[in-house]
């Protein structure tokens, strides 16, 4: 993609932005030069990766800064360009975006199920600006589209991370189309057998359905003409392979039971027309009970809006219809990215034309937008949790050297981290490294830090830790370890051979009680030289010796030994 193609794409969205065009132009030239000698695994010029990333950002209607940062996103990491140089040439904001992308790239999903949600939250926390996530998503999309060129061993790992981390992130941002494509690109590598099965079993139905729909469309057009409705677009979409597979698993792989294998999508101008179209469809064809959904009145938590219905259509075949306005459609497909665009275009004709009821906000500031979403979706626990990370900063997300994400309250220290990993790691902790640098144990951790705990066998926690630790869990563990350190009682058994006499047992007992040690049990045999066995908890070896000496002094005691039991 040439620089003029890219800037033309940008100008479509931002007609009056000469400064933006200039910025994109200079970022383009800089990146092209910086990556001149590098090649992709496919043998293509590496620079293609940057123009493809930038093109995607322009298609998502993001601003010039984001597009420029997309072009430059690998220059610091891969070309050794200094952050200072980027800042000097392109300004601190672009540097901030690029460094954010680099930080995100260092977070790796290594297959630990339990930390998945934390990892997604961490990405939002580390990003601070959603545009960083958009750049990362555009970067990942191009990498997935060219995944076939990577060594086979690497493909599965990248695919897993894409399906488990990036696709759900895209869903959370309302970018359904991207999420679907990412899942489909990962699908053949994650489920090779299922992929083969789907290819074999879907082909026929797929073509049949397409042929079928070409018969449905004219019926629709005729009905719309009669009711004076001009649909902006009528198109059909095939269900994505990965999502169809998920659905088939729930339906015993019975394709006939999946009604939205192909759906007809009707895009109209106004919200009222959506409901009108729904009425027309239900007059034409009988609807399937329980399959009418009004996501316009009740949008999905991610902002998705549309009317859905399944009807017994031509040939009595169940067919799903989705009805929505153009701005709802834009939002559903590109989510936040499109929303961002409408925000920046506020006041222009395009904005007035496209703005949807759900996308109305007063400020362009991304943080206030996030706050508004939080008010908008109070029921979606997950979504709210993720947003809190950005806005209230009450949690931090740090990494173990193995890449596992540990979720802690803000202000936590390496000691809190150590106890969260394992109480033994906490108890034997003697030092810590954060991002490979030695830090003090009261160091305040930041989201994204990689933390390594240095331990030493038989070490005990220090009481001074209590003054800076943040988590109650660590406090509890430190306290109990300190108590154990002061006194670790050991069960000790004394065998006392003695000449039997009146009051002997009493004298023996007195030795223990005077030393404030309680006796667990006393046994004695009935001989002339009975053996008295005393079991007691003696805190230390010194104390046990001390007791032994005292017992020896008792009249009649002939021989004595003790053992830990
Ligand atoms: Mn990249």
XYZ file of C-alpha atoms and ligand atoms in Angstrom:
566
model
C 0.000 0.000 0.000
C 1.445 3.349 -1.063
C 1.482 6.421 1.110
C -1.108 8.134 -1.092
C -3.497 5.183 -0.828
C -3.155 5.313 2.928
C -3.663 9.064 3.228
C -6.627 8.867 0.827
C -8.204 6.328 3.144
C -7.582 8.670 6.084
C -8.995 11.676 4.226
C -12.218 9.748 3.576
C -12.793 9.738 7.314
C -11.203 13.079 8.139
C -11.771 15.350 5.123
C -10.085 18.394 6.631
C -6.926 17.122 8.301
C -3.834 18.278 6.366
C -1.698 18.047 9.509
C -2.764 14.424 9.895
C -1.924 13.640 6.275
C 1.501 15.167 6.764
C 2.075 13.186 9.960
C 1.109 9.921 8.260
C 3.399 10.795 5.336
C 6.461 11.377 7.490
C 5.780 8.294 9.651
C 5.454 6.261 6.460
C 8.803 7.480 5.091
C 10.547 6.979 8.435
C 9.246 3.419 8.899
C 10.042 2.458 5.313
C 13.652 3.526 5.802
C 13.982 1.969 9.252
C 12.717 -1.442 8.081
C 14.419 -1.311 4.674
C 16.643 -4.348 5.216
C 14.131 -6.549 7.026
C 12.020 -9.346 5.609
C 8.942 -11.169 6.911
C 8.899 -14.948 7.329
C 6.993 -14.992 4.011
C 9.948 -13.402 2.252
C 8.030 -10.184 1.710
C 9.423 -6.838 2.783
C 8.877 -6.314 6.504
C 7.495 -2.847 5.776
C 4.303 -4.451 4.372
C 3.444 -5.441 7.941
C 3.478 -1.767 8.931
C 1.395 -0.500 6.020
C -1.129 -3.307 6.588
C -1.363 -2.435 10.282
C -1.849 1.251 9.386
C -4.403 0.423 6.672
C -6.483 -1.520 9.190
C -6.384 1.396 11.634
C -7.552 3.727 8.865
C -10.357 1.287 8.008
C -11.394 1.410 11.660
C -11.533 5.182 11.153
C -8.937 5.963 13.786
C -7.130 9.289 13.923
C -3.828 10.221 12.234
C -1.796 9.812 15.438
C -2.925 6.218 15.763
C -2.218 5.486 12.102
C 1.256 7.039 12.395
C 1.926 5.032 15.559
C 0.756 1.929 13.673
C 3.391 2.602 11.001
C 6.077 3.139 13.633
C 5.089 0.429 16.121
C 8.044 -1.881 15.452
C 10.784 0.740 14.976
C 11.968 0.880 18.596
C 11.803 -2.862 19.250
C 13.033 -4.170 15.888
C 15.167 -1.403 14.379
C 16.912 0.017 17.432
C 15.442 3.492 16.936
C 15.714 5.405 20.220
C 12.605 6.573 22.045
C 14.118 10.074 22.092
C 14.280 10.155 18.331
C 10.610 9.156 17.984
C 9.626 11.768 20.526
C 11.666 14.462 18.798
C 10.344 13.653 15.327
C 6.763 12.695 16.083
C 5.986 14.003 19.545
C 5.509 12.432 22.979
C 1.990 11.155 22.283
C 3.118 8.899 19.449
C 5.985 7.675 21.591
C 3.484 6.920 24.351
C 1.364 4.877 21.928
C 4.348 2.924 20.577
C 5.748 2.188 24.009
C 2.304 1.015 25.072
C 2.193 -1.434 22.167
C 5.669 -2.723 23.046
C 4.597 -3.251 26.650
C 1.524 -5.166 25.511
C 3.603 -7.359 23.240
C 5.667 -8.450 26.208
C 2.609 -9.865 27.949
C 2.411 -13.448 26.875
C -0.324 -15.930 27.390
C 1.293 -19.201 28.341
C -1.775 -21.348 28.643
C -2.646 -20.954 32.309
C -6.424 -21.001 32.261
C -6.893 -19.326 35.591
C -4.972 -16.216 34.667
C -6.737 -15.577 31.368
C -9.209 -13.052 32.653
C -6.443 -11.334 34.597
C -4.349 -11.152 31.463
C -7.144 -9.469 29.502
C -7.696 -7.038 32.357
C -3.985 -6.447 32.578
C -3.876 -5.488 28.929
C -6.499 -2.854 29.532
C -4.665 -1.691 32.654
C -1.289 -1.469 30.970
C -2.696 0.260 27.906
C -4.253 3.271 29.610
C -5.372 4.414 26.139
C -7.627 2.215 24.021
C -5.804 3.305 20.871
C -2.867 1.197 22.057
C -5.147 -1.849 22.047
C -6.387 -0.968 18.555
C -2.815 -0.828 17.241
C -2.026 -4.134 18.923
C -5.174 -5.702 17.439
C -4.344 -4.437 13.932
C -0.797 -5.773 14.366
C -2.130 -9.159 15.500
C -4.656 -9.307 12.662
C -1.942 -8.957 10.043
C 0.262 -11.462 11.842
C -2.641 -13.940 11.875
C -3.386 -13.373 8.200
C 0.210 -14.314 7.426
C 0.527 -17.021 10.082
C 0.946 -19.808 7.525
C 4.501 -18.615 6.906
C 5.597 -19.142 10.485
C 7.186 -22.447 11.579
C 4.461 -24.993 12.436
C 5.582 -25.175 16.067
C 4.900 -21.473 16.572
C 1.534 -21.331 14.833
C -0.423 -23.094 17.542
C 0.873 -20.908 20.358
C 0.128 -17.694 18.474
C -3.308 -19.032 17.510
C -4.118 -19.971 21.092
C -3.165 -16.530 22.343
C -5.205 -14.950 19.562
C -8.331 -16.989 20.299
C -8.071 -16.794 24.081
C -6.853 -13.257 24.607
C -7.177 -11.014 21.559
C -10.525 -12.181 20.162
C -12.269 -11.774 23.557
C -10.632 -8.351 23.912
C -12.076 -7.402 20.524
C -15.508 -8.641 21.643
C -15.233 -6.539 24.751
C -14.498 -3.510 22.600
C -17.533 -4.337 20.473
C -15.478 -5.301 17.387
C -17.450 -8.391 16.386
C -16.163 -8.582 12.868
C -12.538 -8.519 13.986
C -13.164 -11.059 16.753
C -14.807 -13.393 14.219
C -11.958 -13.105 11.759
C -9.304 -13.645 14.447
C -11.119 -16.769 15.669
C -11.460 -18.100 12.145
C -7.788 -17.485 11.394
C -6.811 -19.362 14.553
C -9.333 -22.173 14.058
C -7.424 -24.447 11.604
C -4.365 -24.442 13.887
C -6.290 -25.025 17.105
C -8.732 -27.629 15.814
C -7.192 -29.200 12.700
C -9.542 -32.214 12.708
C -12.679 -30.183 13.261
C -11.533 -27.839 10.520
C -11.312 -30.739 8.072
C -14.738 -31.988 9.165
C -16.281 -28.555 8.697
C -14.742 -28.106 5.277
C -16.112 -31.468 4.183
C -19.578 -31.157 5.700
C -20.322 -27.499 5.177
C -19.372 -26.994 1.566
C -22.606 -28.281 0.052
C -24.916 -26.612 2.457
C -23.019 -23.384 2.132
C -23.447 -23.113 -1.651
C -27.018 -24.344 -1.410
C -27.796 -21.687 1.106
C -26.280 -18.987 -1.030
C -28.351 -20.128 -4.011
C -31.391 -20.229 -1.784
C -30.847 -16.665 -0.590
C -30.686 -15.327 -4.136
C -34.320 -16.469 -4.319
C -35.254 -14.763 -1.025
C -33.843 -11.327 -1.824
C -36.258 -10.464 -4.745
C -39.274 -11.343 -2.550
C -37.980 -8.919 0.058
C -37.295 -6.162 -2.434
C -40.820 -6.427 -3.822
C -42.384 -6.193 -0.360
C -40.210 -3.209 0.582
C -41.201 -1.386 -2.609
C -44.876 -1.913 -1.776
C -44.358 -0.402 1.676
C -42.155 2.443 0.371
C -39.143 1.371 2.340
C -35.765 1.855 0.763
C -33.254 -0.407 2.413
C -29.730 0.959 2.307
C -28.427 -2.565 1.888
C -29.657 -6.131 1.958
C -26.902 -8.644 2.356
C -26.408 -12.053 3.778
C -23.636 -13.291 5.920
C -22.401 -16.780 6.451
C -21.807 -17.743 10.028
C -18.140 -17.724 10.923
C -16.540 -21.124 11.074
C -15.228 -20.903 14.645
C -18.527 -19.677 16.063
C -20.484 -22.219 14.025
C -18.239 -24.942 15.418
C -18.957 -23.796 18.984
C -22.660 -23.854 18.216
C -22.522 -27.266 16.532
C -20.868 -28.726 19.617
C -23.983 -27.687 21.545
C -26.268 -29.160 18.840
C -24.638 -32.601 18.509
C -22.973 -31.478 15.261
C -26.440 -31.372 13.631
C -26.216 -28.583 11.073
C -29.982 -28.611 10.417
C -30.628 -27.301 13.898
C -28.523 -24.169 13.410
C -30.813 -21.470 12.032
C -28.329 -18.663 11.546
C -25.891 -20.578 9.363
C -26.679 -17.875 6.861
C -28.515 -14.769 7.941
C -30.042 -12.014 5.858
C -29.084 -8.580 7.069
C -31.249 -5.594 6.244
C -29.782 -2.150 6.809
C -32.138 0.809 6.857
C -31.870 4.513 7.597
C -34.013 5.025 10.693
C -34.824 3.109 13.862
C -38.598 3.230 13.072
C -37.926 1.495 9.771
C -36.280 -1.398 11.618
C -39.561 -2.175 13.380
C -41.516 -1.623 10.167
C -39.336 -4.144 8.354
C -39.835 -6.631 11.192
C -43.609 -6.280 10.769
C -43.357 -6.803 6.992
C -41.268 -9.962 7.470
C -43.772 -11.397 9.940
C -46.616 -10.668 7.489
C -44.740 -12.450 4.737
C -43.579 -15.444 6.737
C -44.558 -17.022 10.036
C -41.921 -16.385 12.746
C -40.399 -19.184 14.825
C -41.543 -18.782 18.422
C -38.928 -17.582 20.893
C -36.538 -16.304 18.266
C -37.559 -12.653 18.063
C -34.967 -10.489 19.820
C -35.034 -6.728 20.256
C -31.438 -5.692 20.839
C -32.353 -2.139 19.842
C -34.463 -1.550 22.940
C -32.167 -3.791 24.991
C -28.632 -3.628 23.546
C -26.150 -6.354 24.413
C -23.588 -5.407 27.089
C -20.982 -4.623 24.442
C -23.345 -2.121 22.784
C -24.558 -4.419 19.986
C -27.896 -3.261 18.557
C -30.143 -5.042 16.049
C -33.503 -6.750 15.672
C -33.341 -10.509 15.149
C -36.032 -12.878 13.989
C -36.150 -16.323 12.428
C -39.044 -17.021 10.047
C -40.260 -19.989 7.986
C -39.104 -18.348 4.791
C -39.261 -19.389 1.125
C -39.715 -23.213 0.869
C -40.686 -23.129 4.547
C -37.001 -22.997 5.477
C -36.065 -21.364 8.798
C -33.978 -18.289 7.975
C -32.615 -15.667 10.319
C -33.040 -11.959 9.641
C -31.146 -9.115 11.289
C -32.462 -5.592 10.949
C -30.540 -2.479 11.963
C -29.631 1.081 11.018
C -26.348 1.945 9.321
C -24.817 3.473 12.437
C -25.788 0.424 14.504
C -24.210 -1.713 11.831
C -20.982 0.301 11.880
C -20.872 0.064 15.628
C -21.627 -3.670 15.661
C -18.896 -4.412 13.169
C -16.170 -2.051 14.299
C -17.324 -1.139 17.761
C -15.302 1.324 19.678
C -13.076 2.194 16.765
C -16.055 3.465 14.776
C -17.401 5.127 17.870
C -14.100 6.912 18.339
C -14.428 8.191 14.809
C -17.921 9.523 15.360
C -16.658 11.262 18.454
C -13.853 12.997 16.627
C -16.206 13.937 13.815
C -18.776 15.410 16.146
C -20.550 18.353 14.579
C -19.798 17.300 11.027
C -22.436 16.060 8.608
C -21.105 12.509 8.698
C -21.396 12.520 12.432
C -24.977 13.750 12.472
C -25.896 11.197 9.898
C -24.271 8.254 11.587
C -24.523 8.820 15.279
C -26.669 6.190 16.887
C -28.693 6.494 20.040
C -26.280 4.260 21.929
C -23.228 6.153 20.782
C -24.169 9.561 22.096
C -21.676 10.948 24.569
C -20.776 14.469 25.496
C -17.011 14.268 25.750
C -14.354 12.976 23.427
C -12.085 12.047 26.305
C -11.680 8.282 26.286
C -11.730 8.040 30.063
C -15.066 9.767 30.346
C -16.305 7.520 27.589
C -15.252 4.491 29.574
C -16.938 5.920 32.620
C -20.113 6.329 30.658
C -19.975 2.744 29.473
C -19.650 1.733 33.051
C -22.905 3.518 33.848
C -24.443 2.098 30.734
C -23.703 -1.544 31.466
C -24.066 -1.903 35.211
C -25.224 -5.499 34.801
C -22.129 -6.679 33.060
C -19.879 -7.506 35.965
C -16.989 -8.460 33.738
C -17.083 -5.302 31.709
C -17.301 -3.093 34.753
C -14.411 -4.941 36.396
C -12.248 -4.372 33.367
C -13.065 -0.696 33.251
C -12.359 -0.193 36.930
C -8.803 -1.190 36.251
C -8.353 1.826 34.040
C -10.354 4.329 35.931
C -9.921 3.658 39.608
C -6.569 1.906 39.473
C -7.407 -0.135 42.526
C -5.733 -3.276 41.221
C -2.378 -3.985 39.638
C -1.401 -6.890 37.403
C 2.140 -8.179 37.548
C 3.919 -11.141 36.046
C 5.861 -14.066 37.443
C 9.081 -14.965 35.570
C 7.001 -17.712 33.871
C 4.579 -15.118 32.516
C 1.732 -15.941 34.856
C -0.372 -12.932 35.812
C -0.791 -12.141 39.487
C -3.593 -9.791 40.435
C -2.932 -7.619 43.539
C -4.342 -4.483 45.151
C -2.630 -1.255 44.106
C 0.308 -0.398 46.372
C 1.376 -4.021 46.794
C 5.037 -4.862 47.357
C 7.267 -7.798 46.366
C 6.437 -9.374 49.749
C 2.697 -9.340 48.934
C 3.554 -10.850 45.566
C 5.704 -13.564 47.171
C 2.927 -14.629 49.559
C 0.392 -14.638 46.721
C 2.608 -16.997 44.733
C 3.128 -19.377 47.664
C 3.352 -18.909 51.430
C 6.710 -20.722 51.465
C 8.064 -18.283 48.865
C 6.893 -15.479 51.134
C 8.404 -16.987 54.264
C 11.814 -17.598 52.688
C 11.937 -14.341 50.725
C 15.215 -12.421 51.074
C 15.104 -10.061 48.093
C 13.328 -9.198 44.858
C 14.000 -8.227 41.276
C 11.548 -6.121 39.308
C 12.099 -6.084 35.553
C 15.498 -7.668 36.219
C 16.655 -4.966 38.623
C 17.155 -5.569 42.339
C 14.660 -3.592 44.406
C 13.978 -3.240 48.112
C 11.202 -5.381 49.564
C 9.014 -2.323 50.208
C 9.135 -1.334 46.498
C 5.660 -0.401 45.197
C 4.795 -2.599 42.214
C 3.244 -1.235 39.006
C 0.994 -2.962 36.485
C 3.091 -4.803 33.934
C 6.093 -5.350 36.236
C 7.815 -8.710 36.021
C 8.635 -9.785 39.552
C 11.156 -12.369 40.652
C 11.538 -13.351 44.306
C 14.908 -14.374 45.689
C 14.599 -16.966 48.447
C 16.902 -18.615 50.943
C 16.230 -21.892 52.693
C 15.223 -21.814 56.365
C 14.764 -18.054 56.317
C 11.993 -16.573 58.377
C 9.911 -13.485 57.655
C 10.862 -10.212 59.278
C 8.560 -8.329 61.594
C 9.382 -5.066 59.771
C 7.519 -6.338 56.703
C 4.286 -5.723 58.548
C 4.879 -1.983 58.185
C 4.726 -1.905 54.376
C 2.761 -4.899 53.125
C -0.600 -4.246 51.549
C -2.465 -7.550 51.578
C -4.194 -9.042 54.577
C -3.234 -12.479 53.317
C 0.490 -11.711 53.617
C -0.057 -10.195 57.072
C -1.765 -13.337 58.281
C 0.969 -15.597 56.927
C 3.771 -13.448 58.367
C 2.156 -13.421 61.805
C 1.755 -17.154 61.908
C 5.330 -17.700 60.725
C 6.633 -15.317 63.398
C 4.760 -17.174 66.130
C 6.249 -20.441 64.949
C 9.705 -18.898 64.899
C 9.468 -17.940 68.574
C 8.407 -21.382 69.757
C 8.135 -24.555 67.814
C 6.991 -27.056 70.419
C 8.252 -30.576 70.006
C 6.762 -33.638 71.591
C 9.406 -35.142 73.822
C 9.236 -38.450 75.658
C 11.287 -39.022 78.818
C 12.016 -42.577 80.029
C 12.819 -42.420 83.692
C 13.958 -45.633 85.446
C 13.771 -45.255 89.195
C 13.413 -46.910 92.550
C 9.751 -46.862 93.421
C 8.751 -44.686 96.359
C 5.789 -42.709 97.580
C 5.532 -39.274 95.941
C 7.861 -40.048 93.084
C 5.343 -39.253 90.319
C 4.442 -36.049 92.101
C 8.107 -34.931 92.243
C 8.555 -35.688 88.553
C 5.418 -33.716 87.675
C 6.648 -30.770 89.718
C 9.781 -30.420 87.570
C 7.582 -29.913 84.533
C 5.008 -27.608 86.108
C 7.738 -25.377 87.626
C 9.081 -24.956 84.111
C 5.636 -24.101 82.821
C 5.453 -27.179 80.663
C 2.276 -29.190 80.542
C 2.489 -32.964 80.588
C 0.595 -34.796 77.851
C 0.717 -38.266 79.429
C 2.381 -40.253 82.192
C 2.710 -44.043 82.226
C 4.486 -46.212 84.737
C 5.129 -49.934 84.968
C 4.572 -51.802 88.228
C 8.098 -53.149 88.889
C 10.479 -52.600 91.793
C 12.394 -50.418 89.376
C 9.479 -49.002 87.408
C 9.933 -47.080 84.148
C 7.992 -43.834 84.115
C 7.260 -42.425 80.642
C 6.425 -38.737 80.464
C 5.360 -37.088 77.236
C 5.426 -33.289 77.086
C 5.773 -30.440 74.558
C 9.233 -28.973 75.003
C 9.901 -25.875 72.899
C 13.650 -26.213 72.389
C 16.462 -28.718 72.769
C 18.084 -26.553 75.431
C 14.930 -26.702 77.474
C 14.766 -30.486 77.099
C 18.360 -30.773 78.455
C 17.528 -28.451 81.289
C 14.562 -30.620 82.292
C 16.729 -33.734 82.075
C 19.239 -32.307 84.540
C 16.472 -31.382 86.933
C 14.861 -34.811 86.704
C 18.210 -36.486 87.530
C 18.305 -34.685 90.843
C 15.102 -36.346 92.011
C 15.662 -38.925 94.750
C 15.345 -42.499 93.409
C 15.930 -41.670 89.754
C 18.488 -44.142 88.427
C 18.562 -43.688 84.721
C 16.958 -41.267 82.313
C 16.783 -40.695 78.583
C 14.609 -38.630 76.237
C 13.618 -38.746 72.657
C 11.583 -36.597 70.259
C 8.511 -38.419 69.074
Mn 4.219 -5.786 14.621
